[in-house]
Coordinates of C-alpha atoms in Angstrom, one line a residue:
X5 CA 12.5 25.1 -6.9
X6 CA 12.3 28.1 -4.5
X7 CA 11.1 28.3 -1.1
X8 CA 7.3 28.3 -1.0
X9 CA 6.0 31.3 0.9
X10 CA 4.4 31.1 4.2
X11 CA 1.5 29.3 6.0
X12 CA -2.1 31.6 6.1
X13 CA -3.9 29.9 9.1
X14 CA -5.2 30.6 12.3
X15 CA -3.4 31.3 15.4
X16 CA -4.7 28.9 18.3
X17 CA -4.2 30.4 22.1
X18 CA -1.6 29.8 23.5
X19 CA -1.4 27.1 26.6
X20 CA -1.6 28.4 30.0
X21 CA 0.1 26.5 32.6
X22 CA -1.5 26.7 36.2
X23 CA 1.0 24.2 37.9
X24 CA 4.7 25.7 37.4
X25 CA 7.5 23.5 38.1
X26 CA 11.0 24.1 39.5
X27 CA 12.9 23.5 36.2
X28 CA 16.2 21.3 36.9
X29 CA 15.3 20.2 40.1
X30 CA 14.9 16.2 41.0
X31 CA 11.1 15.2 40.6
X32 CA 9.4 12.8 41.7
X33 CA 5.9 11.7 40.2
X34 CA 3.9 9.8 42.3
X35 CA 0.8 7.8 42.9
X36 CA 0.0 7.5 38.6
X37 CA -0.4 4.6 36.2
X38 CA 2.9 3.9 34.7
X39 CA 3.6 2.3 31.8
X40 CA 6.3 0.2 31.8
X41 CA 7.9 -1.6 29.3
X42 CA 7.1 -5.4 30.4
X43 CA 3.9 -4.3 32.5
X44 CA 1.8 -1.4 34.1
X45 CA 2.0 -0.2 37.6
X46 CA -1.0 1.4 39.4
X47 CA 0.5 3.7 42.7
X48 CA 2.9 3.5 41.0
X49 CA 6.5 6.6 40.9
X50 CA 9.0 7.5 38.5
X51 CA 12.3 9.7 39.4
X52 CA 13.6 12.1 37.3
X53 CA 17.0 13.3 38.0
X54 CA 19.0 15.9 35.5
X55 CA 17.8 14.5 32.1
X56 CA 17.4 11.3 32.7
X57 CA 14.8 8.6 34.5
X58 CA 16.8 7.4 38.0
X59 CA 16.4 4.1 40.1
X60 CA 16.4 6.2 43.6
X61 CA 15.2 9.6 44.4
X62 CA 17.6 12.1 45.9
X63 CA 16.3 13.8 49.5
X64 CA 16.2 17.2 47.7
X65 CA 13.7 16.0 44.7
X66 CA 10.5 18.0 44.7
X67 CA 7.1 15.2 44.6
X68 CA 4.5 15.4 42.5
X69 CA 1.6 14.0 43.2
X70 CA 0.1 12.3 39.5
X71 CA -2.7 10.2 41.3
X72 CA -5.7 9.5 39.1
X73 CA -3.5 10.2 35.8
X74 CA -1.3 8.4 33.5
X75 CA 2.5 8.2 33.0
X76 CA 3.8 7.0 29.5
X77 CA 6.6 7.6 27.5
X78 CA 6.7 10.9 25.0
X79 CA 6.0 10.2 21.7
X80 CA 8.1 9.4 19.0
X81 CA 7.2 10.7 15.2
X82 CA 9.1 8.9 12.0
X83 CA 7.3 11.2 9.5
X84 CA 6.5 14.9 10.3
X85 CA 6.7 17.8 7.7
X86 CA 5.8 20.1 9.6
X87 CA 3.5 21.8 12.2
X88 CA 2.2 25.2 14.0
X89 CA 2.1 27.4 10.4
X90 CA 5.7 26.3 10.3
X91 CA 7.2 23.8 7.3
X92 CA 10.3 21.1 7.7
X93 CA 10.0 21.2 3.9
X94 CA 10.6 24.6 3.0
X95 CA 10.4 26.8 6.2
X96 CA 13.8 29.0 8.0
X97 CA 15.5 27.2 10.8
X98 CA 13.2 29.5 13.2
X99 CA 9.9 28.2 11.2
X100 CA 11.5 24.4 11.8
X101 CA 12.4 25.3 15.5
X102 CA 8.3 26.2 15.3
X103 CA 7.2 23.5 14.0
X104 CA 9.4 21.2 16.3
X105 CA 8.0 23.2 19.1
X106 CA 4.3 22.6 18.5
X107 CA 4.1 19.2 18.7
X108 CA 6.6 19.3 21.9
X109 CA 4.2 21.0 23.3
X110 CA 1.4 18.0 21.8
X111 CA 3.4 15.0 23.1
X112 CA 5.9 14.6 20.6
X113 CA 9.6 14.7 22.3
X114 CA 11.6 12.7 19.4
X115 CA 10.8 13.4 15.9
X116 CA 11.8 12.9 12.5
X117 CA 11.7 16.1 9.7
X118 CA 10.2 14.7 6.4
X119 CA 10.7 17.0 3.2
X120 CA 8.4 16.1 0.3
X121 CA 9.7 16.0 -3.6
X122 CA 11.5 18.9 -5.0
X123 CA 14.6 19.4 -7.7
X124 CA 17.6 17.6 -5.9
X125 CA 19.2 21.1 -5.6
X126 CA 16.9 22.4 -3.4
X127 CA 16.8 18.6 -1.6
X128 CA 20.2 18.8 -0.5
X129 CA 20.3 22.4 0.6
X130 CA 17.1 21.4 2.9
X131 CA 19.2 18.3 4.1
X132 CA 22.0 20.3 5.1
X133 CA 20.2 22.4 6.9
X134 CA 17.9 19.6 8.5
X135 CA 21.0 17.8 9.7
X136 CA 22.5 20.5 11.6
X137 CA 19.0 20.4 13.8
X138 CA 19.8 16.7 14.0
X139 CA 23.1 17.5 15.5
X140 CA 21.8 20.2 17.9
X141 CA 19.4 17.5 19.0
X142 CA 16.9 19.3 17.6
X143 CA 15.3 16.7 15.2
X144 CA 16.5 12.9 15.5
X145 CA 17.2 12.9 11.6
X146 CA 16.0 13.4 8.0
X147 CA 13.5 11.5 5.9
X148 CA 13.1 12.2 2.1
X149 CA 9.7 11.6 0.7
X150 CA 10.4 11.6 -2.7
X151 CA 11.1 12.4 -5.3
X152 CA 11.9 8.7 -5.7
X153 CA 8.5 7.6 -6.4
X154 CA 5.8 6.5 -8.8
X155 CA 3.6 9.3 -10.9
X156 CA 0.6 6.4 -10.5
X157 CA 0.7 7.0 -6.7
X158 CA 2.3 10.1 -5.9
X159 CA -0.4 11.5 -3.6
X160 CA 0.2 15.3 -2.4
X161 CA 3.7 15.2 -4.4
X162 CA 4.7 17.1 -7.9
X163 CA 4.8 15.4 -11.0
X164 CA 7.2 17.4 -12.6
X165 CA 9.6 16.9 -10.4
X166 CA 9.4 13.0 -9.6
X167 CA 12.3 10.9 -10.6
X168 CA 13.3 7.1 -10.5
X169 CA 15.9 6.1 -7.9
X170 CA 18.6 5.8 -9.4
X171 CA 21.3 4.6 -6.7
X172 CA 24.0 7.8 -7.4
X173 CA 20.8 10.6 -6.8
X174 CA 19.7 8.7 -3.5
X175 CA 23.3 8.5 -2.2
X176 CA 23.6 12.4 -3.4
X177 CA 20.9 13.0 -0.7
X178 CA 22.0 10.6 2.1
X179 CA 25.3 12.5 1.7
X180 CA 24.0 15.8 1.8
X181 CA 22.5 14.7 5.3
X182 CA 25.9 14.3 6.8
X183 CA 25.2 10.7 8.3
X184 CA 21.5 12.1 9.7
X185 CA 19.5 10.6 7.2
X186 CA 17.4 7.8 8.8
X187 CA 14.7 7.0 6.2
X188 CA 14.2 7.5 2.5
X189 CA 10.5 6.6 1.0
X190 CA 10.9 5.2 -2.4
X191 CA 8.5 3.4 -5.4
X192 CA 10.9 0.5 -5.3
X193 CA 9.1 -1.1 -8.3
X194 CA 10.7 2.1 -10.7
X195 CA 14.2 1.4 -12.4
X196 CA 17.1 1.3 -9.7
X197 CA 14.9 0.7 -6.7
X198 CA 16.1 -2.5 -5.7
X199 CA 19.6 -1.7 -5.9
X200 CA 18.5 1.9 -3.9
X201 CA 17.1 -0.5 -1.1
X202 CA 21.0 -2.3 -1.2
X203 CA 22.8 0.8 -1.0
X204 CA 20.1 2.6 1.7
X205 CA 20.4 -0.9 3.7
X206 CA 24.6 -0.5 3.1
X207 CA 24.3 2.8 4.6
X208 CA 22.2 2.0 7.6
X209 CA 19.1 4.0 6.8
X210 CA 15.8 3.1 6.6
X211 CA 14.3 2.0 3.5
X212 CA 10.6 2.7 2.9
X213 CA 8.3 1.6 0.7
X214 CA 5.7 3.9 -0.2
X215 CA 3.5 6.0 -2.7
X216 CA 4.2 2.7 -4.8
X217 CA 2.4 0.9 -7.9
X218 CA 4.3 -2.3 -7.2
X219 CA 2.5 -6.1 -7.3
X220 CA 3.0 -8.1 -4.7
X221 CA 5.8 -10.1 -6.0
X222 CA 7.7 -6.8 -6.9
X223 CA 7.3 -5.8 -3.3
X224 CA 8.5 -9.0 -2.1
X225 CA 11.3 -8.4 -3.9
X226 CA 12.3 -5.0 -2.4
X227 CA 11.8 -6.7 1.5
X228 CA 14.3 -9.2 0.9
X229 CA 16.6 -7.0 -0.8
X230 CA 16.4 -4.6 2.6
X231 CA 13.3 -2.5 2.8
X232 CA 12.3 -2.5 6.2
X233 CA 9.4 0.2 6.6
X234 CA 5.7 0.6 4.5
X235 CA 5.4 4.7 4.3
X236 CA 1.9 5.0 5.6
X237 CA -0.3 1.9 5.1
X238 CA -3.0 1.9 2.4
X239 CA -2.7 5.6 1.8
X240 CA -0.7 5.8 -2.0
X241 CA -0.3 2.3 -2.7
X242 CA -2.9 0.0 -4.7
X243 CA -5.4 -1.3 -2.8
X244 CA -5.8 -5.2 -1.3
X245 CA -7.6 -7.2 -4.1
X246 CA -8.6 -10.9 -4.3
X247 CA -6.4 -11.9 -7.0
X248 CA -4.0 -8.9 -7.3
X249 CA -3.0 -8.9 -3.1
X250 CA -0.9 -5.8 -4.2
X251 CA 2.0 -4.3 -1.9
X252 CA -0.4 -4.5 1.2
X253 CA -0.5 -8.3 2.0
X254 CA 3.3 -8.7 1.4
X255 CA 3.7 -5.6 4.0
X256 CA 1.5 -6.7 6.5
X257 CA 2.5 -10.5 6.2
X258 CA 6.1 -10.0 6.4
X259 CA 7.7 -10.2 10.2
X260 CA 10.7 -8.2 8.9
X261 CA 8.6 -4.8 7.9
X262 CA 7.1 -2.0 10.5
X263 CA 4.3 0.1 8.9
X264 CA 3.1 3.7 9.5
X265 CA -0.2 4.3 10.1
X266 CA -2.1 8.2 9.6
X267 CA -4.5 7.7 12.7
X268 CA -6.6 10.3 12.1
X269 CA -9.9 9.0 10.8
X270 CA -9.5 10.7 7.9
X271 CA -6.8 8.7 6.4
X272 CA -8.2 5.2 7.5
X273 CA -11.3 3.6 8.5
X274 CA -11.0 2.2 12.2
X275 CA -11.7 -1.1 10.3
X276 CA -8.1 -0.6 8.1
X277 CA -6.4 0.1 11.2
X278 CA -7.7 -2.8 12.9
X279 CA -7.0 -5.2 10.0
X280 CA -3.2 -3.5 10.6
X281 CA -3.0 -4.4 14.2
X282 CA -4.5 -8.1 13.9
X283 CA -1.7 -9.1 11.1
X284 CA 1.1 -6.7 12.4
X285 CA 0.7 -6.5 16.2
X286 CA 1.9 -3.5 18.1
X287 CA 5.4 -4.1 17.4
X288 CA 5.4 -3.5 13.7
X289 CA 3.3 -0.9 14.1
X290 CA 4.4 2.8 14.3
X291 CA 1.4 5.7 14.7
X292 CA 3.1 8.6 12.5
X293 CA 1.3 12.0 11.8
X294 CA 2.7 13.0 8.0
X295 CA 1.3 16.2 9.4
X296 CA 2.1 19.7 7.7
X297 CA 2.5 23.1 8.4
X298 CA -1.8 23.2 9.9
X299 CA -0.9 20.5 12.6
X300 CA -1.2 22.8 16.0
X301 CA -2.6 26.1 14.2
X302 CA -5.7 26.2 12.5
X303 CA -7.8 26.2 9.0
X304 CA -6.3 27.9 6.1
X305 CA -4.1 28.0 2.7
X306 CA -0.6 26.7 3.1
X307 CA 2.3 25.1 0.5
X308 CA 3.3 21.8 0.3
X309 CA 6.0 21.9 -1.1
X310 CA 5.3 23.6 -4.9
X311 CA 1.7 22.8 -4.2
X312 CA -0.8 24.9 -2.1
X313 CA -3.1 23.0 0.1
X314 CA -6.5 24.3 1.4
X315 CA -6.9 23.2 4.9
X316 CA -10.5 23.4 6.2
X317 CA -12.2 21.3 9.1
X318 CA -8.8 20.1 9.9
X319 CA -8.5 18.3 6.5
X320 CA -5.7 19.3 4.1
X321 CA -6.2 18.8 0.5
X322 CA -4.5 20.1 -2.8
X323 CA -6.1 22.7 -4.2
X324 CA -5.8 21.8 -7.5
X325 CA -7.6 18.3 -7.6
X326 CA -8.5 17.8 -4.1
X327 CA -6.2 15.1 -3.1
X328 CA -5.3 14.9 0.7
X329 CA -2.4 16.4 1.3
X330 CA -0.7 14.8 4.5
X331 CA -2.6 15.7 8.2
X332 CA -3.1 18.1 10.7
X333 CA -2.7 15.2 13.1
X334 CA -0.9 15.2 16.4
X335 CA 0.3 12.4 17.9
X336 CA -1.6 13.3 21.4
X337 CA -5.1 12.9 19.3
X338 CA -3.7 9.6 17.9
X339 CA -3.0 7.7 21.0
X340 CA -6.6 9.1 22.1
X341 CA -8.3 8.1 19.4
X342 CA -6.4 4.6 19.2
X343 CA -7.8 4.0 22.9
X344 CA -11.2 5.6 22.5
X345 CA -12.2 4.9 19.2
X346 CA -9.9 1.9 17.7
X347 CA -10.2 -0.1 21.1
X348 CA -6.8 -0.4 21.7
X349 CA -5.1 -1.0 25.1
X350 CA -3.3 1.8 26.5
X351 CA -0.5 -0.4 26.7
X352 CA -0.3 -1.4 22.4
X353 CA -0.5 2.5 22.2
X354 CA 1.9 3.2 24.1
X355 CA 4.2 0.8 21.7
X356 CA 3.4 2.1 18.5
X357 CA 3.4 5.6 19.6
X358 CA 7.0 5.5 21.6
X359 CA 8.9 2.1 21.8
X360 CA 8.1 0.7 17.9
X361 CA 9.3 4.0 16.4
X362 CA 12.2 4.4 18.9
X363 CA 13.4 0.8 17.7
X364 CA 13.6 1.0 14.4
X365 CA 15.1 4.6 14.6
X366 CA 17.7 3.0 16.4
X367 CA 17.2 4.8 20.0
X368 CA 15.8 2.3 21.9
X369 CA 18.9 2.4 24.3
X370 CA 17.7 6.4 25.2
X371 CA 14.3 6.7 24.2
X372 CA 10.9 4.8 23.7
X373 CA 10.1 3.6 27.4
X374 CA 10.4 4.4 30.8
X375 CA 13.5 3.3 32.2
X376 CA 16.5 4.3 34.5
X377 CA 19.3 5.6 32.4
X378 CA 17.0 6.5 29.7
X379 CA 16.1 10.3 28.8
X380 CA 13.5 11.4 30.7
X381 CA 11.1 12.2 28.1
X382 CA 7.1 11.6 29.6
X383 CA 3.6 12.6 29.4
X384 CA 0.8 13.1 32.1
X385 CA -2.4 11.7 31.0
X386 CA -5.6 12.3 33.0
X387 CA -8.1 9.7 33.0
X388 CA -10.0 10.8 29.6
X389 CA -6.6 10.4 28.3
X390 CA -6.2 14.4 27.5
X391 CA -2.4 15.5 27.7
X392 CA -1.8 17.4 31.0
X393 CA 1.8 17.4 31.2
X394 CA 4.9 17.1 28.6
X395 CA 8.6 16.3 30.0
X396 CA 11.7 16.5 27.6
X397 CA 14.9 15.7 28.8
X398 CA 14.2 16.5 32.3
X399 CA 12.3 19.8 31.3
X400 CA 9.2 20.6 31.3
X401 CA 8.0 21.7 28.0
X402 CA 3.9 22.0 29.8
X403 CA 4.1 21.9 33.5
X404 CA 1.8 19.4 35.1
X405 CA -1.5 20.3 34.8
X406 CA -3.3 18.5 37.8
X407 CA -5.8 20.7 39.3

């Protein structure tokens, strides 16, 4: 497989920034709603010193004044391929560096680059490259959609190039990534997948099930032998039945798996996501985008992989047959729509849009709450819960936006 060419869509303007800050220096943010971890504080400050959250504020740290808005943690994305015209999958380092940027600038300070299937060839060269982002700091590591999954349920994914998971092809590609492979999304039902779920479990990466034709007892199976994640709930799996309770029950039901959920009213009813939350709880929950290269940019044609997508009203489906084709979701419209829409707290949003993902990626020491020692990666909120500021690592990536 070659590298597709590039994204056709529509440039959005670019964001303005009114309220300039003074980049390095100490802030403090003051008189917001912070979410903390075990509760949330009205009048409430946080301190920002370097790149990380501090206990005290230095005399020479420059106040904000956040009253009336929101302080929460940035985002954190387990399944991205791609954003702003730009593709994780196929794209240059500058196109990645693009894509990473656009949903910075929408809330999203930690992510994870997904690619999709392809010919293992062309798999390993993209994890090469993907882990040296990871190692920059870039990208917090690698997860490989396929091609380890079923032809009954392979969503926007080629046929042609779909194979089972054997254990030597899926430690070829958790190799290539150099130790930055965190998650690999296999059809654990197909020959080898139980023994791919040992070896990914061995290896300390994340074992997924997704775009999977597996019963319930075959799923089961594949949670107790070390599968930890459902790839995006519902979406390319059977569906809940009566008799047949399919992969769904035994993911939801299971304390020991977190599952993805597309919240972007296209993927799920609000009902689906709610059934999610009721059986799962914040905690197993993560809010992922699985957004391509249209997320942040616009209507259009784009590849996916091998396949070309048609993007229009925000949508993205395959060309060929019409099948939706990942999001052009951003995690900043999730957590609105999660509060607006889905009725959640702002606090169970919070979880399974930061500290959930953070956890199971393993960064919970650095990332996922608001803490002192942790990086100092936070959004401003305003009251309608619109995204008016975006801090990474003590920078601002969009200065406060308060007037």
């Amino acid at each position: 497989m070659t590298d597709a060419p590039g994204a056709r869509g529509t440039a959005r303007p670019a964001i303005t920034h009114p309220h300039p800050a003074t980049p390095g220096t100490p802030t403090v943010l003051t008189g917001a709603t912070v979410v903390l971890p075990t509760e949330t504080v009205t009048n409430g400050r946080v301190v920002v010193n370097g790149t990380r959250i501090a206990a005290t504020a230095p005399e020479n740290a420059q106040v904000i004044d956040a009253a009336g808005h929101y302080v929460i943690p940035g985002f954190v994305d387990l399944h991205n391929h791609g954003g702003g015209g730009a593709s994780f999958t196929s794209g240059s380092v500058d196109d990645i560096l693009k894509g990473i940027h656009t949903h910075r600038l929408h809330g999203t300070t930690t992510l994870v680059a997904s690619t999709v299937t392809g010919d293992m060839d062309f798999l390993t060269r993209r994890a090469g490259l993907l882990s040296e982002l990871a190692e920059q700091g870039e990208i917090a590591g690698v997860h490989f959609e396929g091609p380890f999954i079923s032809p009954c349920r392979k969503g926007a994914h080629s046929e042609a190039l779909l194979r089972d998971p054997h254990p030597a092809d899926v430690r070829k590609l958790i190799d290539a990534a150099r130790g930055r492979a965190k998650m690999v999304t296999l059809a654990t039902e197909l020959p080898g997948g139980l023994d791919s779920v040992r070896l990914l479990a061995d290896h300390g990466v994340i074992a997924a099930i997704g775009h999977t034709d597996a019963t319930y007892e075959q799923t089961v199976e594949a949670i107790d032998a070390g599968a930890t994640v459902a790839t995006h709930l519902f979406n390319a799996m059977p569906p809940l039945g009566h008799r047949s309770p399919g992969p769904i029950t035994a993911l939801l039901e299971d304390d020991r798996i977190t599952v993805e959920l597309i919240n972007d009213g296209t993927h799920l009813h609000p009902a689906a996501l709610q059934l999610a939350f009721h059986h799962a709880g914040a905690d197993r929950v993560a809010f992922i985008t699985d957004a391509m290269d249209a997320a942040g940019f616009g209507d259009g044609r784009y590849w996916l992989g091998p396949l070309e997508v048609e993007v229009a009203d925000g949508v993205a489906r395959l060309l060929e047959d019409g099948t939706i084709a990942g999001s052009t979701l951003t995690l900043d419209r999730a957590f609105k729509r999660a509060v607006t829409v889905d009725g959640l707290s702002v606090e169970d949003a919070v979880t399974a849009l930061s500290a959930t993902p953070a956890r199971l990626l393993g960064l919970a020491d650095t990332i996922g709450s608001l803490e002192p020692g942790k990086y100092a990666d936070l959004l401003l909120l305003d009251s309608a819960y619109d995204l008016k500021g975006v801090m990474r690592r003590g920078e601002w990536v969009v200065p406060p936006q308060l007037g």
